Structure formats: C-alpha cells, structure tokens
Amino acid sequence: MRSFAFADLLIGVGVLFVLEGLIFAASPNWMRRAMKSALATPDNVLRIVGLASAVLGLVLIWVVRH
C-alpha cells in the first residue's frame, strides 16, 4: 500500500495555516492578548501543554486512520 504520509503532513500544515489565519482575521485583539499571556507563562507549563497537544494530535490521527 502506498504511503500518503508526506501529503497528509502538508495537508495538516495547510489546515493549521487556515485556522490560524482565520483566528487572526476574526479576532486580532484576542490573539494579541493570548500571545502576551504565552510570554508570561513559565517554560515548563508551555512544554507540558505542547507535549500534551502533540500526543492528543497523534492519538486523534491514529483513531481516524484505524
């Protein structure tokens, strides 16, 4: 079976850009506040949230693919 992993990756990145762009377009002030909040958040908290998001994303991809 042919792997579509790279195409899927590019589609995922494209969806990320679309969603991020829509959020910035719809509510730039909210995004500005969110970025300021992220700057004030300790590194360890950002790492934990980032890792949890990555794991959740992988689980979601696995569930959809299988």
Short mmCIF file of C-alpha atoms in Angstrom, two decimals:
data_model
loop_
_atom_site.label_atom_id
_atom_site.label_comp_id
_atom_site.label_asym_id
_atom_site.label_seq_id
_atom_site.Cartn_x
_atom_site.Cartn_y
_atom_site.Cartn_z
CA MET A 1 0.00 0.00 0.00
CA ARG A 2 1.32 3.43 -0.93
CA SER A 3 2.04 5.82 1.95
CA PHE A 4 0.47 9.26 1.87
CA ALA A 5 2.29 10.44 4.99
CA PHE A 6 4.02 13.43 3.35
CA ALA A 7 0.85 14.54 1.57
CA ASP A 8 -1.05 14.20 4.85
CA LEU A 9 1.61 16.28 6.60
CA LEU A 10 1.31 19.04 4.02
CA ILE A 11 -2.48 18.98 4.26
CA GLY A 12 -2.22 19.22 8.05
CA VAL A 13 0.14 22.18 7.84
CA GLY A 14 -2.22 23.82 5.36
CA VAL A 15 -5.18 23.34 7.69
CA LEU A 16 -3.11 24.78 10.54
CA PHE A 17 -2.36 27.90 8.48
CA VAL A 18 -6.02 28.29 7.51
CA LEU A 19 -7.24 28.01 11.12
CA GLU A 20 -4.55 30.30 12.46
CA GLY A 21 -5.25 32.85 9.75
CA LEU A 22 -8.97 32.77 10.45
CA ILE A 23 -8.40 33.32 14.17
CA PHE A 24 -6.10 36.28 13.49
CA ALA A 25 -8.58 37.73 10.99
CA ALA A 26 -11.62 37.23 13.21
CA SER A 27 -10.15 38.47 16.48
CA PRO A 28 -6.72 40.11 16.32
CA ASN A 29 -7.09 41.65 19.78
CA TRP A 30 -7.81 38.27 21.36
CA MET A 31 -4.76 36.76 19.62
CA ARG A 32 -2.59 39.63 20.82
CA ARG A 33 -3.75 39.00 24.42
CA ALA A 34 -3.15 35.26 24.01
CA MET A 35 0.41 35.89 22.83
CA LYS A 36 1.09 38.22 25.77
CA SER A 37 -0.26 35.54 28.08
CA ALA A 38 2.03 32.94 26.49
CA LEU A 39 5.03 35.23 27.04
CA ALA A 40 4.15 35.41 30.74
CA THR A 41 3.67 31.63 31.10
CA PRO A 42 6.61 29.65 32.54
CA ASP A 43 8.56 27.46 30.11
CA ASN A 44 7.71 24.21 31.88
CA VAL A 45 3.96 24.88 31.57
CA LEU A 46 4.31 25.67 27.86
CA ARG A 47 6.30 22.44 27.37
CA ILE A 48 3.68 20.34 29.15
CA VAL A 49 0.85 21.91 27.15
CA GLY A 50 2.82 21.48 23.92
CA LEU A 51 3.60 17.83 24.60
CA ALA A 52 0.01 17.12 25.63
CA SER A 53 -1.25 18.76 22.43
CA ALA A 54 1.19 16.74 20.32
CA VAL A 55 0.17 13.46 21.98
CA LEU A 56 -3.53 14.30 21.64
CA GLY A 57 -2.99 15.11 17.96
CA LEU A 58 -1.19 11.81 17.35
CA VAL A 59 -3.94 9.87 19.12
CA LEU A 60 -6.59 11.66 17.05
CA ILE A 61 -4.71 10.88 13.82
CA TRP A 62 -4.30 7.24 14.85
CA VAL A 63 -8.01 6.90 15.70
CA VAL A 64 -9.07 8.43 12.39
CA ARG A 65 -6.63 6.30 10.39
CA HIS A 66 -7.57 2.98 12.03
#
